[in-house]
Amino acid sequence: MDSAGLAIALGLFSAVTLAFANLAVKMGSDILVGRAILSSSAALMILPSAFIVAPPDAATWTALAIAVPAHFFYQYCLIRAMQAGDLSLVFPVMRGLAPLLTAIGALLLLGEGLSVWGWLGLVVATASVIVFTLPPKGVGYAAHPSGRALFWAGGTAIGVALYNVADARGVRIAPDPFTFIVWLFLVDWICVTILAVGTRRRALVAAVRDKWRYGVAAGALSILSFGSALYAMSFVEAAKVSALRETAVLWAALMGAHVLKEGLGARRIAAAATLVAGLGLLQFAG
């Protein structure tokens, strides 16, 4: 399999596992606690790999120092968005906007450009996200019943773009891509777990006792999903990997409807399909 084929396979695998990981967190009793357990579990599971990969050098530590705050900003906005709205609403918005923001960031900071067709694909994807944000008929945006959820979903998209660019740089300058991947998982749990301990101490203890399976499952899926995406970013454009990974929106919308019994409707189904089509155009535009 050539590098392009491998990147597509890794991106699609990352998309499916990403949707399942977020479903597992959403099914828990507390989103913040679920994210803390996810991150901590992922760190524990990947810890043995630290003794196998090349040790991080000064450039890797610098890249991690940039990536970790970006990841925490993303996680905080993600937690607030999932607390406020349905998975089938906030997930497509937060992940659907991310490729456009990633492409802009990669252009400005990494010097990665896209073809005209690639930018057109991003425009189509972004337009479909707008459909998800439309309020009910006869209701203005100011009175949008999901306005708070959409605000945090937009913040999450910005966080995704920030960490995509930071991580793409990290896997490329590290002694080995897996060095950055492993060490990112080893330090990424710290901020969100401190927040959970400080604000949800009793809930954290109860969740570890009663709901730990969801967090551990999400942590394992997170390693598979994010590790695949990061490795793909080491040899193809960050925006293309992000676009493939964000096809998870279709899976998440369907999971939200069938597993969590959230309302979906024809409009959201059509918007999700259009979003995936736009991201596919970006991927194959060259």
Coordinates of C-alpha atoms in Angstrom, one line a residue:
M1 CA 0.0 0.0 0.0
D2 CA 1.4 3.4 -1.0
S3 CA 1.5 6.4 1.4
A4 CA -1.7 7.9 0.0
G5 CA -3.6 4.6 0.5
L6 CA -2.2 4.2 4.0
A7 CA -3.2 7.7 4.9
I8 CA -6.8 7.1 3.7
A9 CA -7.0 3.8 5.6
L10 CA -5.6 5.4 8.8
G11 CA -7.9 8.4 8.5
L12 CA -11.1 6.3 8.0
F13 CA -10.1 4.0 10.9
S14 CA -9.5 7.0 13.0
A15 CA -12.9 8.4 12.1
V16 CA -14.8 5.3 13.2
T17 CA -12.9 4.9 16.5
L18 CA -13.2 8.6 17.2
A19 CA -17.0 8.4 17.0
F20 CA -17.1 5.3 19.3
A21 CA -14.8 7.0 21.8
N22 CA -17.0 10.1 22.1
L23 CA -20.1 7.9 22.3
A24 CA -18.5 6.0 25.2
V25 CA -17.9 9.4 27.0
K26 CA -21.4 10.7 26.3
M27 CA -22.9 7.5 27.8
G28 CA -21.2 8.1 31.1
S29 CA -22.8 9.9 33.9
D30 CA -20.5 12.9 33.9
I31 CA -18.7 14.2 30.7
L32 CA -15.8 15.9 32.6
V33 CA -15.2 12.8 34.7
G34 CA -15.5 10.6 31.5
R35 CA -12.8 12.6 29.7
A36 CA -10.5 12.4 32.8
I37 CA -10.9 8.7 32.9
L38 CA -10.4 8.4 29.2
S39 CA -7.1 10.4 29.2
S40 CA -5.8 8.7 32.3
S41 CA -6.6 5.3 31.0
A42 CA -4.9 6.1 27.7
A43 CA -1.8 7.3 29.4
L44 CA -1.6 4.1 31.5
M45 CA -2.1 1.8 28.5
I46 CA 0.5 3.5 26.4
L47 CA 3.1 3.9 29.2
P48 CA 5.1 0.7 28.3
S49 CA 5.7 2.2 24.9
A50 CA 7.8 5.0 26.4
F51 CA 10.5 2.4 27.0
I52 CA 10.5 1.3 23.3
V53 CA 10.3 4.6 21.3
A54 CA 13.2 7.0 20.9
P55 CA 13.4 9.4 23.8
P56 CA 12.1 13.0 23.2
D57 CA 14.7 15.6 22.3
A58 CA 14.5 19.3 23.1
A59 CA 12.5 20.0 19.9
T60 CA 9.9 17.4 20.9
W61 CA 9.5 18.9 24.4
T62 CA 9.0 22.3 22.8
A63 CA 6.3 20.8 20.5
L64 CA 4.6 19.2 23.4
A65 CA 4.6 22.4 25.4
I66 CA 2.6 24.0 22.5
A67 CA 0.4 21.0 21.9
V68 CA -0.7 20.3 25.5
P69 CA -2.5 23.7 26.1
A70 CA -4.2 23.3 22.7
H71 CA -5.4 19.9 23.7
F72 CA -6.7 21.2 27.0
F73 CA -8.6 24.1 25.4
Y74 CA -10.2 21.5 23.0
Q75 CA -11.1 19.2 25.9
Y76 CA -12.6 21.9 28.0
C77 CA -14.8 23.2 25.1
L78 CA -15.7 19.6 24.2
I79 CA -16.9 18.9 27.7
R80 CA -19.0 22.0 27.8
A81 CA -20.5 21.3 24.4
M82 CA -21.4 17.7 25.2
Q83 CA -22.9 18.7 28.5
A84 CA -25.1 21.3 26.8
G85 CA -26.3 19.5 23.6
D86 CA -27.0 16.2 21.8
L87 CA -24.0 14.3 20.4
S88 CA -25.8 14.2 17.0
L89 CA -25.8 18.1 17.0
V90 CA -22.6 19.3 18.6
F91 CA -20.3 16.6 17.2
P92 CA -20.9 17.4 13.5
V93 CA -20.5 21.1 14.2
M94 CA -17.2 20.8 16.2
R95 CA -15.7 18.3 13.8
G96 CA -17.1 19.7 10.6
L97 CA -15.7 23.1 11.1
A98 CA -12.3 21.8 12.1
P99 CA -10.9 20.9 8.6
L100 CA -11.4 24.4 7.3
L101 CA -9.8 26.0 10.4
T102 CA -7.0 23.4 10.2
A103 CA -6.4 24.1 6.5
I104 CA -6.1 27.9 7.3
G105 CA -3.8 27.2 10.2
A106 CA -1.6 24.8 8.2
L107 CA -1.4 27.3 5.3
L108 CA -0.3 30.1 7.6
L109 CA 2.0 28.1 10.0
L110 CA 3.1 25.0 8.1
G111 CA 3.1 26.4 4.5
E112 CA 0.7 23.7 3.4
G113 CA -1.5 24.7 0.5
L114 CA -4.6 23.1 -1.1
S115 CA -5.9 23.0 -4.7
V116 CA -8.9 25.0 -5.8
W117 CA -11.0 21.8 -5.6
G118 CA -9.7 21.1 -2.1
W119 CA -10.8 24.6 -0.9
L120 CA -14.2 24.0 -2.6
G121 CA -14.6 20.8 -0.7
L122 CA -13.9 22.7 2.5
V123 CA -16.5 25.3 1.6
V124 CA -19.1 22.5 0.9
A125 CA -18.3 20.9 4.3
T126 CA -18.5 24.2 6.1
A127 CA -21.9 25.1 4.5
S128 CA -23.3 21.8 5.6
V129 CA -22.2 22.6 9.2
I130 CA -24.2 25.8 9.0
V131 CA -27.3 23.6 8.2
F132 CA -26.7 21.8 11.5
T133 CA -26.7 25.2 13.4
L134 CA -30.0 26.5 12.0
P135 CA -32.6 27.2 14.7
P136 CA -36.1 25.7 14.5
K137 CA -38.4 27.4 11.9
G138 CA -39.5 30.8 13.1
V139 CA -36.8 31.1 15.8
G140 CA -33.9 33.5 15.4
Y141 CA -30.3 32.7 16.3
A142 CA -30.6 35.0 19.4
A143 CA -33.2 32.6 20.8
H144 CA -31.7 29.4 19.5
P145 CA -32.6 26.6 22.0
S146 CA -29.1 25.0 21.4
G147 CA -27.2 28.3 21.3
R148 CA -25.0 27.5 24.3
A149 CA -24.1 24.1 22.9
L150 CA -23.3 25.5 19.5
F151 CA -21.1 28.2 21.1
W152 CA -19.0 25.6 22.8
A153 CA -19.0 23.4 19.7
G154 CA -17.5 26.2 17.8
G155 CA -14.8 26.6 20.5
T156 CA -14.1 22.9 20.2
A157 CA -13.6 23.2 16.4
I158 CA -11.0 26.0 17.1
G159 CA -9.3 23.7 19.6
V160 CA -9.2 20.8 17.1
A161 CA -7.6 23.1 14.5
L162 CA -5.0 24.3 17.0
Y163 CA -4.0 20.9 18.1
N164 CA -4.0 19.5 14.5
V165 CA -1.5 22.1 13.5
A166 CA 0.6 21.7 16.7
D167 CA 0.5 17.9 16.4
A168 CA 1.4 17.8 12.7
R169 CA 4.5 19.9 13.5
G170 CA 5.3 17.7 16.5
V171 CA 5.3 14.3 14.6
R172 CA 7.4 15.8 11.9
I173 CA 10.2 17.3 14.1
A174 CA 10.4 14.5 16.7
P175 CA 13.2 11.9 16.4
D176 CA 10.4 9.4 15.4
P177 CA 6.7 10.1 14.9
F178 CA 5.9 7.6 17.6
T179 CA 8.0 9.5 20.1
F180 CA 5.7 12.5 19.9
I181 CA 2.5 10.3 19.8
V182 CA 3.5 8.3 22.9
W183 CA 4.6 11.3 25.0
L184 CA 1.6 13.4 24.0
F185 CA -0.6 10.7 25.5
L186 CA 1.6 10.5 28.6
V187 CA 1.2 14.2 29.4
D188 CA -2.2 15.0 27.9
W189 CA -4.2 13.6 30.9
I190 CA -2.7 16.0 33.5
C191 CA -4.8 19.2 32.9
V192 CA -8.2 17.6 32.5
T193 CA -7.6 15.2 35.4
I194 CA -6.6 18.1 37.7
L195 CA -9.8 19.9 36.7
A196 CA -11.9 16.8 37.4
V197 CA -10.3 16.3 40.8
G198 CA -10.7 19.9 41.7
T199 CA -14.3 20.2 40.7
R200 CA -15.8 16.7 40.7
R201 CA -13.8 14.8 43.4
R202 CA -16.8 12.8 44.7
A203 CA -18.2 12.2 41.3
L204 CA -14.8 11.1 40.0
V205 CA -14.5 8.5 42.8
A206 CA -18.0 7.2 42.1
A207 CA -17.5 7.1 38.3
V208 CA -14.2 5.3 38.7
R209 CA -16.0 2.7 40.8
D210 CA -19.2 2.4 38.7
K211 CA -18.5 3.7 35.2
W212 CA -14.8 3.0 34.7
R213 CA -15.5 0.6 31.8
Y214 CA -16.8 3.5 29.6
G215 CA -13.7 5.5 30.3
V216 CA -11.3 2.7 29.8
A217 CA -13.0 1.7 26.5
A218 CA -12.9 5.3 25.4
G219 CA -9.2 5.5 26.3
A220 CA -8.3 2.5 24.2
L221 CA -10.3 3.8 21.3
S222 CA -8.6 7.2 21.7
I223 CA -5.2 5.7 21.4
L224 CA -6.2 3.8 18.2
S225 CA -8.0 6.9 16.7
F226 CA -5.6 9.7 17.6
G227 CA -2.5 7.6 17.1
S228 CA -3.6 6.6 13.6
A229 CA -4.3 10.2 12.7
L230 CA -1.0 11.5 14.1
Y231 CA 1.0 8.9 12.3
A232 CA -0.8 9.8 9.0
M233 CA 0.1 13.5 9.6
S234 CA 3.8 12.6 9.6
F235 CA 3.7 12.0 5.8
V236 CA 0.6 13.7 4.3
E237 CA -1.0 17.2 4.7
A238 CA -2.7 17.8 8.1
A239 CA -5.8 19.2 6.4
K240 CA -6.4 16.0 4.5
V241 CA -5.9 13.8 7.5
S242 CA -8.3 16.1 9.5
A243 CA -10.9 15.8 6.7
L244 CA -10.8 12.0 6.7
R245 CA -11.0 11.9 10.4
E246 CA -13.9 14.2 10.6
T247 CA -16.1 11.9 8.5
A248 CA -16.7 10.6 12.0
V249 CA -19.6 13.1 12.1
L250 CA -21.8 10.7 10.1
W251 CA -21.0 7.8 12.4
A252 CA -21.6 10.0 15.5
A253 CA -24.9 11.3 14.2
L254 CA -26.2 7.8 13.6
M255 CA -24.9 6.6 17.0
G256 CA -26.5 9.5 18.7
A257 CA -29.8 8.7 17.1
H258 CA -29.8 4.9 17.5
V259 CA -27.9 4.4 20.7
L260 CA -28.7 7.6 22.7
K261 CA -32.1 8.0 21.1
E262 CA -31.5 11.6 20.1
G263 CA -33.6 13.3 17.5
L264 CA -31.9 13.3 14.1
G265 CA -34.3 14.2 11.3
A266 CA -34.0 14.4 7.6
R267 CA -32.2 17.8 7.7
R268 CA -29.4 16.6 9.9
I269 CA -29.0 13.3 7.9
A270 CA -28.8 15.3 4.6
A271 CA -26.3 17.8 6.2
A272 CA -24.1 15.0 7.6
A273 CA -24.0 13.3 4.1
T274 CA -23.2 16.6 2.4
L275 CA -20.5 17.2 5.0
V276 CA -18.9 13.9 4.3
A277 CA -19.1 14.5 0.5
G278 CA -17.3 17.9 1.0
L279 CA -14.6 16.3 3.0
G280 CA -14.2 13.5 0.5
L281 CA -13.8 16.1 -2.3
L282 CA -11.0 17.7 -0.2
Q283 CA -9.3 14.3 0.2
F284 CA -9.3 13.4 -3.5
A285 CA -8.8 16.9 -4.9
G286 CA -5.0 16.5 -4.9

